[in-house]
Short mmCIF file of C-alpha atoms in Angstrom, two decimals:
data_model
loop_
_atom_site.label_atom_id
_atom_site.label_comp_id
_atom_site.label_asym_id
_atom_site.label_seq_id
_atom_site.Cartn_x
_atom_site.Cartn_y
_atom_site.Cartn_z
CA MET A 1 -18.55 -8.86 22.17
CA LYS A 2 -18.41 -9.99 18.62
CA PHE A 3 -17.01 -13.41 17.88
CA TYR A 4 -16.49 -14.03 21.63
CA GLU A 5 -15.04 -17.49 22.54
CA LYS A 6 -16.26 -18.63 26.00
CA THR A 7 -13.99 -20.79 28.08
CA ILE A 8 -15.48 -24.27 28.64
CA ASN A 9 -12.55 -25.91 30.17
CA GLU A 10 -8.91 -24.81 31.00
CA LYS A 11 -6.13 -27.21 31.51
CA HIS A 12 -2.76 -26.27 33.03
CA ILE A 13 -0.03 -27.89 30.94
CA TYR A 14 3.28 -26.56 32.06
CA THR A 15 5.01 -24.02 34.16
CA GLY A 16 8.21 -22.74 32.69
CA ASN A 17 10.90 -20.40 33.69
CA TYR A 18 8.55 -17.43 33.20
CA LEU A 19 5.95 -18.97 30.70
CA GLU A 20 2.75 -20.84 31.56
CA ILE A 21 1.25 -23.13 29.05
CA LEU A 22 -2.46 -23.59 29.08
CA ASN A 23 -4.80 -25.79 26.86
CA VAL A 24 -8.41 -24.22 26.66
CA TYR A 25 -11.67 -25.55 25.26
CA VAL A 26 -13.73 -22.87 23.86
CA GLU A 27 -17.42 -22.44 22.62
CA LEU A 28 -17.41 -20.71 19.30
CA PRO A 29 -20.13 -18.09 18.41
CA ASP A 30 -22.11 -20.73 16.45
CA GLY A 31 -22.08 -23.12 19.66
CA ASN A 32 -19.42 -25.42 18.23
CA LYS A 33 -16.45 -26.27 20.34
CA SER A 34 -12.67 -25.58 19.51
CA ASN A 35 -9.41 -26.01 21.39
CA ARG A 36 -6.62 -23.36 21.80
CA ASP A 37 -3.05 -23.68 23.29
CA ILE A 38 -2.28 -20.43 25.02
CA ILE A 39 1.09 -19.34 26.32
CA LYS A 40 0.88 -16.88 29.28
CA HIS A 41 3.67 -14.31 29.49
CA PRO A 42 4.40 -11.70 32.23
CA GLY A 43 4.53 -8.88 29.62
CA ALA A 44 7.56 -6.71 28.77
CA CYS A 45 9.02 -3.30 27.94
CA ALA A 46 11.23 -2.29 25.09
CA ILE A 47 13.04 0.95 24.81
CA ILE A 48 14.56 2.88 21.88
CA PRO A 49 17.24 5.00 23.55
CA PHE A 50 18.50 8.06 21.72
CA LEU A 51 22.13 9.20 22.22
CA ASP A 52 21.23 12.27 20.28
CA ASN A 53 18.51 13.22 17.68
CA GLU A 54 19.73 10.83 15.14
CA THR A 55 21.60 8.07 17.04
CA VAL A 56 20.15 5.06 18.70
CA LEU A 57 21.32 2.10 20.79
CA LEU A 58 20.71 -1.46 19.86
CA VAL A 59 21.51 -4.69 21.53
CA GLU A 60 23.26 -7.56 19.76
CA GLN A 61 22.06 -10.90 21.44
CA PHE A 62 22.04 -14.59 20.79
CA ARG A 63 18.49 -15.92 20.69
CA LYS A 64 18.27 -19.64 21.19
CA PRO A 65 14.84 -20.13 19.54
CA LEU A 66 16.24 -18.69 16.35
CA GLU A 67 19.86 -20.15 16.84
CA LYS A 68 21.33 -16.99 15.83
CA THR A 69 22.54 -13.47 16.92
CA ILE A 70 20.20 -10.59 16.18
CA LEU A 71 19.96 -6.86 16.74
CA GLU A 72 17.16 -5.49 18.91
CA ILE A 73 16.21 -2.59 20.88
CA PRO A 74 16.76 -3.08 24.59
CA ALA A 75 13.95 -4.91 26.35
CA GLY A 76 13.05 -7.10 29.40
CA LYS A 77 10.17 -8.76 31.17
CA LEU A 78 8.14 -7.06 33.71
CA ASP A 79 8.82 -8.09 37.36
CA LYS A 80 5.75 -9.11 39.39
CA ASP A 81 3.40 -6.09 39.79
CA GLU A 82 5.96 -3.82 38.42
CA GLU A 83 4.87 -0.77 36.54
CA PRO A 84 5.87 -0.65 32.78
CA LEU A 85 7.70 2.81 33.10
CA LYS A 86 9.67 1.55 36.04
CA CYS A 87 10.61 -1.62 34.06
CA ALA A 88 11.60 0.60 31.08
CA TYR A 89 14.05 2.59 33.30
CA ARG A 90 15.49 -0.49 34.87
CA GLU A 91 15.74 -2.60 31.65
CA LEU A 92 17.44 0.34 29.82
CA GLU A 93 20.23 0.44 32.52
CA GLU A 94 20.56 -3.39 32.91
CA GLU A 95 20.96 -3.83 29.18
CA THR A 96 22.89 -0.85 28.01
CA GLY A 97 24.48 0.81 31.19
CA TYR A 98 22.58 4.01 30.42
CA LYS A 99 20.33 5.80 32.62
CA ALA A 100 17.66 8.02 31.03
CA GLU A 101 16.43 11.38 32.23
CA SER A 102 13.36 11.35 29.90
CA MET A 103 11.22 8.16 29.16
CA THR A 104 8.27 8.76 26.77
CA TYR A 105 5.52 6.06 26.31
CA LEU A 106 4.87 5.41 22.69
CA GLY A 107 2.41 2.51 22.52
CA SER A 108 1.97 -1.26 23.32
CA ILE A 109 2.11 -4.07 21.00
CA ALA A 110 0.79 -7.68 20.98
CA THR A 111 3.49 -9.91 19.63
CA ALA A 112 1.70 -13.11 18.89
CA PRO A 113 -2.02 -12.67 19.56
CA GLY A 114 -2.99 -16.10 18.02
CA PHE A 115 -1.36 -18.06 20.77
CA CYS A 116 0.25 -15.86 23.40
CA ASP A 117 -0.80 -12.95 25.63
CA GLU A 118 2.48 -11.21 25.56
CA ILE A 119 2.16 -7.13 25.48
CA ILE A 120 5.34 -5.13 24.97
CA HIS A 121 5.19 -1.51 26.08
CA LEU A 122 7.27 0.59 24.02
CA TYR A 123 9.25 3.73 25.22
CA LYS A 124 11.66 6.35 23.79
CA ALA A 125 14.52 7.22 26.20
CA GLU A 126 16.28 10.60 25.91
CA ASN A 127 19.00 12.50 27.88
CA LEU A 128 21.12 9.50 28.56
CA SER A 129 24.10 9.20 30.93
CA LEU A 130 26.21 6.21 31.91
CA GLY A 131 25.05 4.40 34.87
CA ALA A 132 26.17 1.15 36.49
CA LYS A 133 26.10 -1.63 33.89
CA CYS A 134 24.56 -4.84 35.40
CA CYS A 135 23.43 -7.48 33.08
CA ASP A 136 21.31 -10.44 33.87
CA GLU A 137 23.93 -13.04 34.55
CA ASP A 138 22.82 -15.41 31.73
CA GLU A 139 22.84 -12.53 29.14
CA PHE A 140 25.75 -11.97 26.86
CA THR A 141 25.05 -8.84 24.88
CA GLN A 142 26.79 -6.14 23.00
CA VAL A 143 25.60 -2.64 22.81
CA ARG A 144 26.05 -0.78 19.44
CA SER A 145 25.05 2.68 18.16
CA PHE A 146 23.46 3.37 14.77
CA SER A 147 21.82 6.21 13.07
CA LEU A 148 18.01 5.98 12.74
CA ASP A 149 18.48 5.87 8.97
CA GLU A 150 20.87 2.85 9.33
CA VAL A 151 18.24 1.14 11.44
CA LYS A 152 15.52 1.82 8.76
CA SER A 153 17.92 0.48 5.92
CA MET A 154 18.77 -2.63 8.10
CA VAL A 155 14.91 -3.26 8.42
CA LYS A 156 14.41 -3.05 4.66
CA SER A 157 17.61 -5.26 4.00
CA GLY A 158 16.54 -7.86 6.28
CA ASP A 159 19.38 -7.36 8.76
CA ILE A 160 16.90 -6.45 11.45
CA ILE A 161 14.10 -8.93 11.88
CA ASP A 162 13.01 -8.32 15.37
CA THR A 163 9.35 -7.10 15.35
CA LYS A 164 9.43 -4.94 18.40
CA THR A 165 12.46 -2.97 16.94
CA ILE A 166 10.54 -2.64 13.53
CA SER A 167 7.33 -1.79 15.28
CA VAL A 168 8.83 1.06 17.32
CA LEU A 169 9.72 2.88 14.21
CA ALA A 170 6.03 3.38 13.51
CA TYR A 171 5.55 5.42 16.54
CA LEU A 172 8.41 7.93 16.14
CA MET B 1 29.23 -17.24 16.43
CA LYS B 2 29.44 -14.67 19.15
CA PHE B 3 27.47 -15.34 22.32
CA TYR B 4 26.50 -18.88 21.02
CA GLU B 5 24.66 -21.00 23.42
CA LYS B 6 25.32 -24.68 22.91
CA THR B 7 22.45 -27.30 23.66
CA ILE B 8 23.36 -29.58 26.40
CA ASN B 9 20.13 -31.24 26.84
CA GLU B 10 16.78 -30.84 25.11
CA LYS B 11 13.54 -32.03 26.70
CA HIS B 12 10.14 -32.38 24.91
CA ILE B 13 7.39 -31.10 27.16
CA TYR B 14 4.20 -30.87 25.16
CA THR B 15 2.72 -31.17 21.64
CA GLY B 16 -0.08 -28.76 21.08
CA ASN B 17 -2.51 -28.24 18.15
CA TYR B 18 0.38 -26.65 16.12
CA LEU B 19 2.93 -25.55 18.83
CA GLU B 20 5.62 -27.74 20.43
CA ILE B 21 6.98 -26.90 23.79
CA LEU B 22 10.65 -27.67 24.63
CA ASN B 23 12.84 -27.19 27.57
CA VAL B 24 16.54 -26.76 26.78
CA TYR B 25 19.76 -26.69 28.87
CA VAL B 26 22.39 -24.56 27.30
CA GLU B 27 25.98 -23.79 27.87
CA LEU B 28 26.83 -20.04 27.95
CA PRO B 29 29.81 -18.43 26.37
CA ASP B 30 31.50 -18.41 29.86
CA GLY B 31 30.84 -22.12 30.35
CA ASN B 32 27.95 -21.64 32.89
CA LYS B 33 24.70 -23.33 32.26
CA SER B 34 21.23 -21.82 31.83
CA ASN B 35 17.74 -23.06 31.01
CA ARG B 36 15.35 -21.98 28.18
CA ASP B 37 11.77 -22.75 27.53
CA ILE B 38 11.27 -22.75 23.64
CA ILE B 39 7.95 -22.66 21.70
CA LYS B 40 8.40 -24.24 18.29
CA HIS B 41 5.93 -22.55 15.78
CA PRO B 42 5.51 -23.64 12.01
CA GLY B 43 5.86 -20.14 10.82
CA ALA B 44 3.31 -17.95 9.08
CA CYS B 45 2.49 -15.36 6.32
CA ALA B 46 0.72 -12.11 6.72
CA ILE B 47 -0.50 -9.86 3.76
CA ILE B 48 -1.48 -6.48 3.59
CA PRO B 49 -4.05 -6.43 0.68
CA PHE B 50 -4.55 -3.11 -1.25
CA LEU B 51 -8.03 -2.52 -2.84
CA ASP B 52 -6.47 0.57 -4.51
CA ASN B 53 -3.38 2.69 -3.88
CA GLU B 54 -4.69 3.93 -0.51
CA THR B 55 -7.21 1.47 0.76
CA VAL B 56 -6.26 -1.75 2.63
CA LEU B 57 -8.18 -4.69 4.00
CA LEU B 58 -8.07 -5.56 7.70
CA VAL B 59 -9.50 -8.57 9.52
CA GLU B 60 -11.31 -8.14 12.84
CA GLN B 61 -11.05 -11.30 14.99
CA PHE B 62 -11.35 -12.59 18.49
CA ARG B 63 -8.03 -13.59 20.05
CA LYS B 64 -8.47 -15.83 22.91
CA PRO B 65 -5.10 -15.26 24.60
CA LEU B 66 -6.01 -11.39 24.82
CA GLU B 67 -9.60 -12.08 25.44
CA LYS B 68 -10.69 -9.40 23.00
CA THR B 69 -11.34 -8.66 19.33
CA ILE B 70 -8.53 -6.79 17.42
CA LEU B 71 -7.85 -5.64 13.89
CA GLU B 72 -5.12 -7.35 11.99
CA ILE B 73 -3.82 -7.83 8.52
CA PRO B 74 -4.81 -11.29 7.16
CA ALA B 75 -2.45 -14.04 8.24
CA GLY B 76 -2.04 -17.64 8.63
CA LYS B 77 0.18 -20.56 9.42
CA LEU B 78 2.44 -22.33 6.75
CA ASP B 79 1.17 -25.75 5.99
CA LYS B 80 3.84 -28.42 6.21
CA ASP B 81 6.51 -27.74 3.49
CA GLU B 82 4.39 -25.00 2.03
CA GLU B 83 6.31 -22.16 0.26
CA PRO B 84 5.53 -18.89 2.00
CA LEU B 85 4.38 -17.37 -1.25
CA LYS B 86 1.85 -19.95 -1.86
CA CYS B 87 0.68 -19.59 1.73
CA ALA B 88 0.17 -15.83 1.24
CA TYR B 89 -2.10 -16.48 -1.88
CA ARG B 90 -3.92 -19.08 0.03
CA GLU B 91 -4.42 -17.29 3.35
CA LEU B 92 -5.42 -14.12 1.63
CA GLU B 93 -8.38 -15.89 -0.12
CA GLU B 94 -9.30 -17.96 2.88
CA GLU B 95 -9.43 -14.91 5.21
CA THR B 96 -10.91 -12.10 2.95
CA GLY B 97 -12.32 -13.95 -0.04
CA TYR B 98 -10.06 -11.94 -2.34
CA LYS B 99 -7.69 -13.40 -4.83
CA ALA B 100 -4.57 -11.36 -5.66
CA GLU B 101 -3.01 -11.02 -9.16
CA SER B 102 0.22 -9.59 -7.65
CA MET B 103 1.90 -10.63 -4.34
CA THR B 104 5.25 -8.83 -3.36
CA TYR B 105 7.47 -10.11 -0.65
CA LEU B 106 8.37 -7.29 1.82
CA GLY B 107 10.41 -8.92 4.53
CA SER B 108 10.22 -11.51 7.39
CA ILE B 109 9.80 -10.69 11.20
CA ALA B 110 10.78 -12.65 14.45
CA THR B 111 7.60 -12.01 16.67
CA ALA B 112 9.09 -13.19 19.95
CA PRO B 113 12.78 -14.24 19.61
CA GLY B 114 13.28 -14.47 23.30
CA PHE B 115 11.08 -17.63 23.62
CA CYS B 116 9.58 -18.70 20.25
CA ASP B 117 10.87 -19.29 16.76
CA GLU B 118 7.97 -17.91 14.83
CA ILE B 119 8.81 -16.09 11.60
CA ILE B 120 6.10 -14.23 9.80
CA HIS B 121 6.74 -13.63 5.98
CA LEU B 122 5.24 -10.30 4.96
CA TYR B 123 3.58 -9.56 1.56
CA LYS B 124 1.84 -6.90 -0.36
CA ALA B 125 -1.14 -8.01 -2.43
CA GLU B 126 -2.32 -6.02 -5.20
CA ASN B 127 -4.84 -6.26 -8.16
CA LEU B 128 -7.55 -8.08 -6.15
CA SER B 129 -10.78 -9.80 -7.33
CA LEU B 130 -13.37 -11.67 -5.30
CA GLY B 131 -12.80 -15.46 -5.24
CA ALA B 132 -14.60 -18.12 -3.18
CA LYS B 133 -14.60 -17.18 0.58
CA CYS B 134 -13.67 -20.17 2.65
CA CYS B 135 -12.75 -19.55 6.32
CA ASP B 136 -11.33 -22.16 8.62
CA GLU B 137 -14.31 -23.56 10.32
CA ASP B 138 -13.20 -22.29 13.74
CA GLU B 139 -12.55 -18.70 12.78
CA PHE B 140 -15.17 -16.12 13.04
CA THR B 141 -13.84 -12.79 11.31
CA GLN B 142 -15.05 -9.65 9.64
CA VAL B 143 -13.12 -8.07 6.88
CA ARG B 144 -13.13 -4.23 6.80
CA SER B 145 -11.44 -1.71 4.54
CA PHE B 146 -9.45 1.30 5.70
CA SER B 147 -7.32 4.12 4.21
CA LEU B 148 -3.66 3.52 4.82
CA ASP B 149 -3.84 7.03 6.81
CA GLU B 150 -6.56 5.53 9.08
CA VAL B 151 -4.48 2.49 9.67
CA LYS B 152 -1.48 4.71 10.78
CA SER B 153 -3.80 6.71 13.10
CA MET B 154 -5.15 3.57 14.68
CA VAL B 155 -1.61 2.57 15.37
CA LYS B 156 -0.74 5.85 17.06
CA SER B 157 -3.99 5.80 19.00
CA GLY B 158 -3.60 2.31 20.21
CA ASP B 159 -6.63 0.94 18.38
CA ILE B 160 -4.28 -1.24 16.39
CA ILE B 161 -1.79 -3.33 18.61
CA ASP B 162 -0.96 -6.26 16.47
CA THR B 163 2.72 -6.24 15.78
CA LYS B 164 2.65 -7.80 12.25
CA THR B 165 0.09 -5.09 11.23
CA ILE B 166 2.46 -2.43 12.66
CA SER B 167 5.58 -3.86 11.36
CA VAL B 168 4.39 -4.18 7.84
CA LEU B 169 3.87 -0.44 7.65
CA ALA B 170 7.79 -0.03 7.92
CA TYR B 171 8.26 -1.89 4.61
CA LEU B 172 5.81 0.02 2.58
#
């Protein structure tokens, strides 16, 4: 593999709530050594739910790292050994209260490949009906509907900054 | 601020090469407590460089967290107190060898708002001329040119997974 970096030594730094922090010495293609901090993430799904052909649901949520409330498509982490498709159905209902009859895989994105292995699997949900809303107990969120044109305008105006929400538009 | 999470206690876990790892106890809107691991990142710029109206440059690079080589628009971290625009000019030349006469701000993305404060500022570079290539000494990369249509096809086919590269298409 071109430019491959061989692991010389890997040190475990920290086990978080769901992240693992590693520090890795690597051998570069020219034989020199370098050091990388690596965040291990369980992976996630994100879903763009269509109420009709033109209307989608977004979730408003406070994000502590940014110290602000932002708009995002519904998303959540994979449980251990969970299939991404199953996670997409589960997270859609947990985050919005809607069940989907149809869930279409769109693509997968690497959110921060320089330092983190997180992959988010993107899905389009259609034929929605209200299920049993059941949020994670430490999530305080509000579900809001927008036309797809409004979403695109909010991306261009800077009112939407979440990269999975912006990326999903490229697959539609 | 709706859904605001007040910091109760913040513990510093680790200082990495450029990341800081924090563990934070927060008070939720209902008064209950929760715990968040937060990755502090210096922020970055990413640039889509146009050789002509239809041809752009991408960088092929091994990404240790993913254990593979991927295609991305050129990007790099902000130096301390560096203006994003200055960073965009600098990183374009360091990563591709090209200087840009024109650099247009497109928007800013939050790559992983659930656990990391990284913001990437996106730019479009035009009117390029070859400068003095000077890569970071631990980066082994290859610059390749593609038509914008090829880039869009590679997103849909899954050959491009980098979210900043996918997101920048939404602003063009």
